[in-house]
mmCIF file of C-alpha atoms and ligand atoms in Angstrom:
data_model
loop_
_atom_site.group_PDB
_atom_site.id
_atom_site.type_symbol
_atom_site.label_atom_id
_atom_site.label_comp_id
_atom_site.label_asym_id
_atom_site.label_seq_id
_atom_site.Cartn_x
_atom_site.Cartn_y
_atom_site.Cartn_z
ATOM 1 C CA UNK A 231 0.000 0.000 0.000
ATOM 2 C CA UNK A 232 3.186 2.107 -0.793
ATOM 3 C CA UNK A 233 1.830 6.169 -1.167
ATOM 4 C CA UNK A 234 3.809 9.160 -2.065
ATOM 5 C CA UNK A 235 2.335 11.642 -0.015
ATOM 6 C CA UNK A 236 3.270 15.487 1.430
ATOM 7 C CA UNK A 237 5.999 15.580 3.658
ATOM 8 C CA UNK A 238 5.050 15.599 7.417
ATOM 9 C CA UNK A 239 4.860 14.286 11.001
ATOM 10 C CA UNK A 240 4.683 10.592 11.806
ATOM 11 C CA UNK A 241 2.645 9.061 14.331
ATOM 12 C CA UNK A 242 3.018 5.584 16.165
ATOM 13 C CA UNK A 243 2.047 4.149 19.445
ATOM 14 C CA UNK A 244 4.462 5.214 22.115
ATOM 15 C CA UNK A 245 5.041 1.667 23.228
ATOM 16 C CA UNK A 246 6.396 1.181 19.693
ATOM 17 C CA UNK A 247 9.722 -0.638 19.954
ATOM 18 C CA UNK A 248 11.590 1.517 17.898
ATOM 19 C CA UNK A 249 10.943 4.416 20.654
ATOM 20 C CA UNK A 250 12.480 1.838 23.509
ATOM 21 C CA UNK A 251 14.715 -0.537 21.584
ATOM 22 C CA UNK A 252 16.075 1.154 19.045
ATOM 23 C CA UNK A 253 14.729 -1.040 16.280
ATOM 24 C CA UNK A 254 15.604 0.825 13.184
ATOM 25 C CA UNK A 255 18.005 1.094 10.079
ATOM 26 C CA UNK A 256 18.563 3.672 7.712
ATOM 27 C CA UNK A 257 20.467 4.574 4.249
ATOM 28 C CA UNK A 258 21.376 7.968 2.874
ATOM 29 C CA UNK A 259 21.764 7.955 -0.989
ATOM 30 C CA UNK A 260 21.984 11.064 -3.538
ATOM 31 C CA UNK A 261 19.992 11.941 -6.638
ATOM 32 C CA UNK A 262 22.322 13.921 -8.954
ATOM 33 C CA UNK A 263 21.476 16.841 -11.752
ATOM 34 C CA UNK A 264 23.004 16.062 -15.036
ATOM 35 C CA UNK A 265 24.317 19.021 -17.183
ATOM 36 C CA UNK A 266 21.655 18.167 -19.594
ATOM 37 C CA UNK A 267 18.794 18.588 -16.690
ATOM 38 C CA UNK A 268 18.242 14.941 -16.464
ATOM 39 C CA UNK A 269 18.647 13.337 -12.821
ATOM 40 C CA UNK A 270 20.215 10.192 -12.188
ATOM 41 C CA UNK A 271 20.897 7.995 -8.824
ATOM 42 C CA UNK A 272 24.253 6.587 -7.580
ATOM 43 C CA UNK A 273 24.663 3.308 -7.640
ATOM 44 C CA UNK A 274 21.305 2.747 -5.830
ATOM 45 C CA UNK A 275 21.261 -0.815 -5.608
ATOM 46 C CA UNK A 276 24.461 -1.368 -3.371
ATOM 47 C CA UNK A 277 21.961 1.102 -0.469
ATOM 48 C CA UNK A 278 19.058 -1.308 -1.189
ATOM 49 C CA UNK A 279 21.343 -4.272 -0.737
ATOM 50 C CA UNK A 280 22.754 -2.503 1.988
ATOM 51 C CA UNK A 281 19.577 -1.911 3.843
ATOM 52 C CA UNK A 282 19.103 -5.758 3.610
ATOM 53 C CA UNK A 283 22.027 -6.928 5.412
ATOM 54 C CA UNK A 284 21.176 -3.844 8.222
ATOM 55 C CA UNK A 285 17.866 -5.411 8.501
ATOM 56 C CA UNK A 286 19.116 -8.926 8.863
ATOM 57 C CA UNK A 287 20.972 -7.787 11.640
ATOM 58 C CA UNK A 288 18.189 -5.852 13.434
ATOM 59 C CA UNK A 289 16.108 -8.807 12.976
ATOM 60 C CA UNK A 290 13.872 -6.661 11.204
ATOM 61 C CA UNK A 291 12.297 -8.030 7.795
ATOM 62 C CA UNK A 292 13.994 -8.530 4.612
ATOM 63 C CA UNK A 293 12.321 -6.025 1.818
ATOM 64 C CA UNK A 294 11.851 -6.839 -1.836
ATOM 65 C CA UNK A 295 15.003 -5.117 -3.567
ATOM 66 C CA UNK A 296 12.993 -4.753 -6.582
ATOM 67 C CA UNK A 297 10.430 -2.348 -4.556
ATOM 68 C CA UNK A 298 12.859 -0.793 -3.096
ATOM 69 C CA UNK A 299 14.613 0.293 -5.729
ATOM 70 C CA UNK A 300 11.272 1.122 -7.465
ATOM 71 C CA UNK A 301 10.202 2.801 -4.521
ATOM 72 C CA UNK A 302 13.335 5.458 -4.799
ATOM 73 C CA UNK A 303 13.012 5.744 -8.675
ATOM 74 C CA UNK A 304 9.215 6.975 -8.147
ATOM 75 C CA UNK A 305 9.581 9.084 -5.480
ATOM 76 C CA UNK A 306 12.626 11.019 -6.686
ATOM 77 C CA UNK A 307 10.355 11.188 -10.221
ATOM 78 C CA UNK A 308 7.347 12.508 -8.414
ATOM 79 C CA UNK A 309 10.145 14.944 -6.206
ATOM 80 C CA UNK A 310 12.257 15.665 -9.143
ATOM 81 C CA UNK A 311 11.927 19.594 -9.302
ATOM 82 C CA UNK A 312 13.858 19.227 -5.857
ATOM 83 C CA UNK A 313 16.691 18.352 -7.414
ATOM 84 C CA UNK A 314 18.957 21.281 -7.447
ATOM 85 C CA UNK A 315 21.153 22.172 -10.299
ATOM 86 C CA UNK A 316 23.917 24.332 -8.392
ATOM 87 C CA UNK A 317 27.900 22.394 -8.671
ATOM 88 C CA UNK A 318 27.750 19.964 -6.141
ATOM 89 C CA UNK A 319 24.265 20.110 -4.867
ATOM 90 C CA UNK A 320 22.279 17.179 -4.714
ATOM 91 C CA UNK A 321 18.769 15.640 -3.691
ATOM 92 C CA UNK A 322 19.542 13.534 -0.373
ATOM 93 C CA UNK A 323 17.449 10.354 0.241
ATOM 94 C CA UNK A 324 16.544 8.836 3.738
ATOM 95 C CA UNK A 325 15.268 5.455 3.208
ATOM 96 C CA UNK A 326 14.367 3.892 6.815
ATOM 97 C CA UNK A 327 12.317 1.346 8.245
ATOM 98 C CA UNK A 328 11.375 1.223 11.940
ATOM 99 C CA UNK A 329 9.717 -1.660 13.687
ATOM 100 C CA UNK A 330 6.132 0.147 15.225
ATOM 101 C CA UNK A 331 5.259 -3.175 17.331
ATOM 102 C CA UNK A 332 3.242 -1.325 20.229
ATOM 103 C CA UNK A 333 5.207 -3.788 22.406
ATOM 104 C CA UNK A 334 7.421 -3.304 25.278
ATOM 105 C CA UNK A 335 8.667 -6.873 25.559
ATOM 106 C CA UNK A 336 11.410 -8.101 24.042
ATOM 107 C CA UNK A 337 9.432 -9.748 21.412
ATOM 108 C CA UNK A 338 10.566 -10.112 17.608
ATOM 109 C CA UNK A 339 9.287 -7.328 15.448
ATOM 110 C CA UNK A 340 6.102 -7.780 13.730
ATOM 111 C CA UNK A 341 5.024 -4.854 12.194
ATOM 112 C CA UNK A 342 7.318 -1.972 10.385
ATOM 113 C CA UNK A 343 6.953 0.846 8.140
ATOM 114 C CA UNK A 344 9.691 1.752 5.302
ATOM 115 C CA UNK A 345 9.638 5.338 4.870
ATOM 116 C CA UNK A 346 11.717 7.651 2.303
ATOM 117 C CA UNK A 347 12.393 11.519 2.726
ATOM 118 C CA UNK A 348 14.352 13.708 0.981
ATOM 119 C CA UNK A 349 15.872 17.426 1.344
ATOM 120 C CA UNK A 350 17.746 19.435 -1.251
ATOM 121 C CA UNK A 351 21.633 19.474 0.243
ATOM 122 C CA UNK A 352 24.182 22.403 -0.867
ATOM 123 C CA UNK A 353 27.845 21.215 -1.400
ATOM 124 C CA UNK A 354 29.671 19.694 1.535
ATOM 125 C CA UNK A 355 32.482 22.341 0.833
ATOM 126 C CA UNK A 356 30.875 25.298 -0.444
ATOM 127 C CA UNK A 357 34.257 26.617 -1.021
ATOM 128 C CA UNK A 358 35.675 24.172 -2.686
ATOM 129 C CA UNK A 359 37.620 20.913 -1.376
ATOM 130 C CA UNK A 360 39.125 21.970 1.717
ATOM 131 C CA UNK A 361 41.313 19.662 3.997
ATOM 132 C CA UNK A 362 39.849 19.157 7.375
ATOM 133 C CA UNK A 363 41.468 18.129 10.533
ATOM 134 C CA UNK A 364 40.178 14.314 12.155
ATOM 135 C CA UNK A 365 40.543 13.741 16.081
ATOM 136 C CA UNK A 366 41.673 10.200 16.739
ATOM 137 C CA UNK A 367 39.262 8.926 19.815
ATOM 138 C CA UNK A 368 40.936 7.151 22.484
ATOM 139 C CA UNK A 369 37.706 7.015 24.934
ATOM 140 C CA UNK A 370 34.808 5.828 23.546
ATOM 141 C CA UNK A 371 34.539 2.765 20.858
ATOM 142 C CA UNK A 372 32.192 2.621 17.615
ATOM 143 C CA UNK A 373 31.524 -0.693 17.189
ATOM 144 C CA UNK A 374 32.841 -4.287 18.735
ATOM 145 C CA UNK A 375 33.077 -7.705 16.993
ATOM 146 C CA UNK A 376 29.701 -9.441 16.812
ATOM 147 C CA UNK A 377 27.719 -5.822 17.134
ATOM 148 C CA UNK A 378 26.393 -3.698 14.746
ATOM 149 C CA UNK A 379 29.267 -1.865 13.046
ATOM 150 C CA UNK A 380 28.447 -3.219 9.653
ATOM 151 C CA UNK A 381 24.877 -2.355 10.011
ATOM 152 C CA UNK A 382 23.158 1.353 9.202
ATOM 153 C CA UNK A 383 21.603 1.714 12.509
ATOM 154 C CA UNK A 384 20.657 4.527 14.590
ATOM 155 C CA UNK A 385 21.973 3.304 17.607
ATOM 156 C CA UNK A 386 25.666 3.433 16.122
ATOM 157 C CA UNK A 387 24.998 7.119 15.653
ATOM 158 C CA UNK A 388 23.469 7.898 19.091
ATOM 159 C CA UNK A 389 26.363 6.018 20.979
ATOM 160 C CA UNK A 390 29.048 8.162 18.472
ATOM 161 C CA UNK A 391 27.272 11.345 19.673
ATOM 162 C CA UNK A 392 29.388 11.968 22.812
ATOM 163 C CA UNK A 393 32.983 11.743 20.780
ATOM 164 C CA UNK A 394 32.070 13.677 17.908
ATOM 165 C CA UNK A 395 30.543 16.553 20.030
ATOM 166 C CA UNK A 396 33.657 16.200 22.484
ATOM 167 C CA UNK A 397 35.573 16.329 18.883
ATOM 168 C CA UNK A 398 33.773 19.277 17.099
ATOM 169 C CA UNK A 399 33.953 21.513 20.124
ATOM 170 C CA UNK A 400 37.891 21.039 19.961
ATOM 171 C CA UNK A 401 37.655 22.677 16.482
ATOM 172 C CA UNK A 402 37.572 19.169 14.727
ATOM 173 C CA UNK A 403 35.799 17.932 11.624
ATOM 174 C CA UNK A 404 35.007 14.127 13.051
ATOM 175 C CA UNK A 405 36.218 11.456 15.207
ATOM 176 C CA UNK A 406 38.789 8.634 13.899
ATOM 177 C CA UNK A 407 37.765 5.532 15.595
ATOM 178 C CA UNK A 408 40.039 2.780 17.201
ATOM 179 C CA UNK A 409 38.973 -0.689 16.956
ATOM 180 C CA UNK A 410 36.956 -1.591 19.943
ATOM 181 C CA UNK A 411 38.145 -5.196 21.089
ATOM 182 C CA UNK A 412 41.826 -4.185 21.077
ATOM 183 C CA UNK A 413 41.931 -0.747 20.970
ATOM 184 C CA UNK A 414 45.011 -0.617 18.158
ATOM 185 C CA UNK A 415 43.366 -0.707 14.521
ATOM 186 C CA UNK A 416 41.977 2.404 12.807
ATOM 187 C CA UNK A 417 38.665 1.938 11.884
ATOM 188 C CA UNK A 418 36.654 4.388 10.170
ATOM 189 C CA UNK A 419 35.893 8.596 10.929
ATOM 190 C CA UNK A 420 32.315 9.272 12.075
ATOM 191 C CA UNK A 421 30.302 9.441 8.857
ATOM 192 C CA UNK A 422 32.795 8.140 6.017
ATOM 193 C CA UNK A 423 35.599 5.503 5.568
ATOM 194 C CA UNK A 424 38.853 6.234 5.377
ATOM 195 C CA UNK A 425 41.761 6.308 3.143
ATOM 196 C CA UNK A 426 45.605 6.953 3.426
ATOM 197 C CA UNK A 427 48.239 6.987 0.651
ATOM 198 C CA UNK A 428 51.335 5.710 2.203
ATOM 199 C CA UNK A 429 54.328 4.981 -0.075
ATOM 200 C CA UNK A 430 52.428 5.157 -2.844
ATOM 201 C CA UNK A 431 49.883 2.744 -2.028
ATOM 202 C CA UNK A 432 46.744 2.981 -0.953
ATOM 203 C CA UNK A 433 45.892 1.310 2.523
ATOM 204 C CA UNK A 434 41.850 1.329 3.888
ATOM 205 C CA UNK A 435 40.879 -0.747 7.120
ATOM 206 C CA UNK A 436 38.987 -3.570 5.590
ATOM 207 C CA UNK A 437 35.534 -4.400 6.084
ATOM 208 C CA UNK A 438 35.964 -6.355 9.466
ATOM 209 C CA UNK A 439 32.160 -6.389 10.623
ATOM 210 C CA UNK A 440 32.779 -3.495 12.893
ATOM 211 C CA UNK A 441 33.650 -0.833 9.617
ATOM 212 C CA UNK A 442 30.045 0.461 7.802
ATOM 213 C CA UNK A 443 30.966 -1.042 3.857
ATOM 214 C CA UNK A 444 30.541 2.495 2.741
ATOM 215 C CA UNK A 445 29.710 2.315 -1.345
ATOM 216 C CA UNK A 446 32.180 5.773 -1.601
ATOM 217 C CA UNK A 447 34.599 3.650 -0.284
ATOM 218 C CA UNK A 448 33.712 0.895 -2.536
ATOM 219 C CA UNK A 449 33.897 3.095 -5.492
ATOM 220 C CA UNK A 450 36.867 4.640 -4.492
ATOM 221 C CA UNK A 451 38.561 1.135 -4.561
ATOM 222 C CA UNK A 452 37.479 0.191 -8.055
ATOM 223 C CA UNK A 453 38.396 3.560 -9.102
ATOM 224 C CA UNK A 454 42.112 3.043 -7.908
ATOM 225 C CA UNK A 455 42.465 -0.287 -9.126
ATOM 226 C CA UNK A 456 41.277 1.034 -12.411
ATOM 227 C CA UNK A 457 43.663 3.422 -12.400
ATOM 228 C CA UNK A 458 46.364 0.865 -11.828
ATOM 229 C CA UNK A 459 46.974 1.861 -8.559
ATOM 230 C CA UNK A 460 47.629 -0.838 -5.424
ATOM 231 C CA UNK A 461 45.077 -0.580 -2.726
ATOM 232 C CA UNK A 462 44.840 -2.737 0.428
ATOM 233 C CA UNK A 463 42.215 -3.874 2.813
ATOM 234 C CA UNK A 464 43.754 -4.595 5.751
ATOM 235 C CA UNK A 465 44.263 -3.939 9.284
ATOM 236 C CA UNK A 466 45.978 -0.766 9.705
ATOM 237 C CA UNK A 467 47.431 -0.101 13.171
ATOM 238 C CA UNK A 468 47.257 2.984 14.773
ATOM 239 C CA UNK A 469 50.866 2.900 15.990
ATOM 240 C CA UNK A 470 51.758 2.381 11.813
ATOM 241 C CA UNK A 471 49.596 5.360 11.055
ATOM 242 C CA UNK A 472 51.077 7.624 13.276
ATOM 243 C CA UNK A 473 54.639 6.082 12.491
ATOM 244 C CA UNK A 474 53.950 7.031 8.838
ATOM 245 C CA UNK A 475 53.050 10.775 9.939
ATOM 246 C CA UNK A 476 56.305 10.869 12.079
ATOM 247 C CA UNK A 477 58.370 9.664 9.076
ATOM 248 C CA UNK A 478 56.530 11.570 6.055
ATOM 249 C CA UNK A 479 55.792 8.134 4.441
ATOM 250 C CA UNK A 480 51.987 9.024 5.092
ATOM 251 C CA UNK A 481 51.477 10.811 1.795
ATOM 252 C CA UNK A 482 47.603 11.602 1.486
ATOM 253 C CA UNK A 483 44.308 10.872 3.998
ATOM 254 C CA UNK A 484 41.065 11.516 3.039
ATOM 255 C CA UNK A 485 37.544 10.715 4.218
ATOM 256 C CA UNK A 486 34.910 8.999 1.517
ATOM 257 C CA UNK A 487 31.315 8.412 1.516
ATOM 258 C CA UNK A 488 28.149 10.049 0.179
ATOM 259 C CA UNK A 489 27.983 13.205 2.148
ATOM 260 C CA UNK A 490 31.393 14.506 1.218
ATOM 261 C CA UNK A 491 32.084 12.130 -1.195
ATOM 262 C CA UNK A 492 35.629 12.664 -0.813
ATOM 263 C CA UNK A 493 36.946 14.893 2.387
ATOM 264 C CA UNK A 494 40.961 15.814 2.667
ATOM 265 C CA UNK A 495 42.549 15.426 5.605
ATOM 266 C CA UNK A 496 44.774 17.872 6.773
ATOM 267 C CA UNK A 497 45.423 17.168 10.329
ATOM 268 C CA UNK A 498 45.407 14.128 12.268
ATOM 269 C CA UNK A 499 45.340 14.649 16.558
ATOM 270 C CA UNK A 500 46.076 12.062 19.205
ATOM 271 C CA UNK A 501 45.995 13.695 22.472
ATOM 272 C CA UNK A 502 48.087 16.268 22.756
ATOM 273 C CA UNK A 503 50.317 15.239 19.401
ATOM 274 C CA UNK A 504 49.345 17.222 16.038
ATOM 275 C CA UNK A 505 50.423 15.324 12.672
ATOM 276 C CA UNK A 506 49.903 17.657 9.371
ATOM 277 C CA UNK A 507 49.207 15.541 6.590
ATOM 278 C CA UNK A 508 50.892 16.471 3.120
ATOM 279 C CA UNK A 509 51.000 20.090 4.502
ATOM 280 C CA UNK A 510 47.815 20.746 4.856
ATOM 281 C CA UNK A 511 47.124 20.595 0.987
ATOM 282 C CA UNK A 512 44.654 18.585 -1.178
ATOM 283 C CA UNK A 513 46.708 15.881 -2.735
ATOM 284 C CA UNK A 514 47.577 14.231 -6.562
ATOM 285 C CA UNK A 515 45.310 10.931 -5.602
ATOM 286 C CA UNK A 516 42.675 12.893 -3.372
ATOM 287 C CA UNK A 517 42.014 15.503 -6.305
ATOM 288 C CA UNK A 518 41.822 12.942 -8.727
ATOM 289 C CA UNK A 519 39.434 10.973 -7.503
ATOM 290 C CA UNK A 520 37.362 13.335 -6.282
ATOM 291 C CA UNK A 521 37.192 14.813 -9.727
ATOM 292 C CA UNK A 522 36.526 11.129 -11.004
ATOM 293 C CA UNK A 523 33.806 10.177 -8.749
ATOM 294 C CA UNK A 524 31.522 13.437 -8.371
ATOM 295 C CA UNK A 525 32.551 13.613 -12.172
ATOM 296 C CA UNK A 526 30.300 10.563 -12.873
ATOM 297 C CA UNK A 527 27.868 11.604 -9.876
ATOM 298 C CA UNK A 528 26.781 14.261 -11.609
ATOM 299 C CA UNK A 529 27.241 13.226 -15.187
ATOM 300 C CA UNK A 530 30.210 15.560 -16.017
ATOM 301 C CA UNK A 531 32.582 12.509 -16.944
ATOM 302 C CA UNK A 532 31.183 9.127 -18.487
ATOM 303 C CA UNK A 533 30.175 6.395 -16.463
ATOM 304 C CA UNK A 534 31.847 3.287 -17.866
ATOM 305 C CA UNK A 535 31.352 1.503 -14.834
ATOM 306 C CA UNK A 536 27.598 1.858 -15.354
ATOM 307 C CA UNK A 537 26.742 3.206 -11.716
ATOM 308 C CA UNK A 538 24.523 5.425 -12.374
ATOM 309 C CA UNK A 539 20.495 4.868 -12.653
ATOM 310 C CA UNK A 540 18.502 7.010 -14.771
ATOM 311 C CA UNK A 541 14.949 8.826 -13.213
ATOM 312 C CA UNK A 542 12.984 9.228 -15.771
HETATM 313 N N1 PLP B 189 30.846 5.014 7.668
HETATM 314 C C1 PLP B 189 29.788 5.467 8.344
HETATM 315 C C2 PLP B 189 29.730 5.241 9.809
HETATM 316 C C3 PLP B 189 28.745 6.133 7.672
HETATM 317 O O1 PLP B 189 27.683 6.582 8.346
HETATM 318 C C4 PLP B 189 28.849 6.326 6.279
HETATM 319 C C5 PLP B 189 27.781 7.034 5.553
HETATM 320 O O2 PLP B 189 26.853 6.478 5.118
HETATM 321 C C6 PLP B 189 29.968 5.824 5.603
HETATM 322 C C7 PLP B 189 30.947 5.175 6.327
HETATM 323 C C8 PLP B 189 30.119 5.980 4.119
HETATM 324 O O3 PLP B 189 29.203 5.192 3.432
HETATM 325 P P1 PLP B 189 28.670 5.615 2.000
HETATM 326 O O4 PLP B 189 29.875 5.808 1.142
HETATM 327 O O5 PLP B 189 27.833 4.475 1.554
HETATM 328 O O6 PLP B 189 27.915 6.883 2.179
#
């Protein structure tokens, strides 16, 4: 009984689990202007797919990927006007589904309603690409082995909240988090993945269960490799990262997912220690595939990878 209807308040029972329990998941997914005023979607089935697994983990209900994917292609046709056509403005999409089971029990869910909202965004760096500095956290932890790292919940986000407040009232852009079971790997910064060029190769954490498989990051990969390039997923060590600042062999850091898409970094803090990364400057790699990937985003460059969806 899917409706696309005016944008407003939602309604459940207050003893709806997702109120108590937390019983939610979530995507976040761009529709892009074209230079010919056409509007296309990013790689759209890796969210839907994405969504899937979250659910599976939130013992919520699998959803149909076909009506999912249906379901965004509609309402961004119906919403399309809201596209904006400004460089690097976009359409955001908020696909979520939250479990409405007036039940305070710990019961499994029943009953859930998939919901998707949208909001015209401006450019994360109205600007223009600017490096930004990353705090590492050494207090709190993300995610743990066996939780629900991998997953697009809300609760990841609420129990972030502390660091990244703690962070941004420091003067930083986001948190870098440490694994959580030993407190050694880098993980991931608050709402991307993250990337470091050292010695010429690329090195990302790899997807571990506790790291969000971020479809930037994905792209990012495939990009490289297409490029020739050598990029790892591994476990990267805090004490190698910040031996790689120390010795200069860190060459380039950035941030990547959809909000950003790609975000320099130009400082990386642990405690009291400062490391500036490639002098504070945009790098070769970081430029480049910026350029590549918003390039195809928003239909400046060809897609031969075939990522993008048309809305027609
Ligand atoms: N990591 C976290 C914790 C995120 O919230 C996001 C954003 O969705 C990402 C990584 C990047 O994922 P994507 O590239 O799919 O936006």
């Amino acid at each position: 009984d899917a409706r696309i209807v005016p944008y407003g308040k939602l309604a459940f029972d207050a003893a709806s689990t997702v109120y108590h329990y937390a019983t939610e998941i979530f995507e976040g997914l761009k529709a892009y202007r074209t230079p010919d005023g056409a509007v296309q979607l990013f790689r759209p089935i890796e969210n839907v797919r994405r969504m899937n697994n979250s659910a599976e983990r939130m013992s919520l209900p699998q959803m149909d990927e076909d009506m999912m994917l249906e379901a965004l292609l509609k309402f961004v046709s119906v919403e399309k006007d809201w596209v904006p056509d400004k460089p690097g403005t976009s359409l955001y999409l908020r696909p979520f589904l939250v479990a409405v089971d007036p039940c305070l029990s710990l019961h499994p869910v029943h009953q859930c309603v998939f919901c998707i909202i949208a909001c015209p965004v401006g450019s994360y760096f109205p600007n223009g690409l600017k490096p930004v500095p990353i705090l590492i956290e050494e207090q709190d932890v993300r995610a743990v082995r066996g939780g629900t790292g991998y997953a697009k919940c809300g609760g990841n986000y609420a129990g972030a909240m502390r660091a990244s407040d703690r962070a941004e009232a420091k003067g930083f852009s986001q948190v870098l988090w440490i694994d959580g079971v030993e407190r050694k790997y880098v993980e991931e910064a608050g709402g991307m993945n993250v990337m470091f060029q050292i010695n010429g190769e690329i090195v990302t954490p790899e997807l571990n269960g506790s790291v969000l498989p971020g479809i930037t990051r994905k792209s990012c990969i495939e990009v490289m490799r297409g490029w020739g390039m050598k990029v790892t997923e591994r476990l990267l060590s805090l004490d190698e990262l910040l031996e790689a600042c120390k010795t200069g062999a860190l060459e380039e850091a950035w941030c990547c997912g959809t909000a950003a898409v790609i975000a320099p970094i130009g400082e990386l803090a642990y405690g009291d220690d400062h490391y500036i990364v490639n002098n504070n400057q945009i790098g070769k790699t970081t430029r480049r595939l910026y350029d590549e990937v918003t390039g195809i985003q928003w239909g400046l460059l060809p897609d031969k990878y075939n990522w993008t969806v048309a809305v027609k």
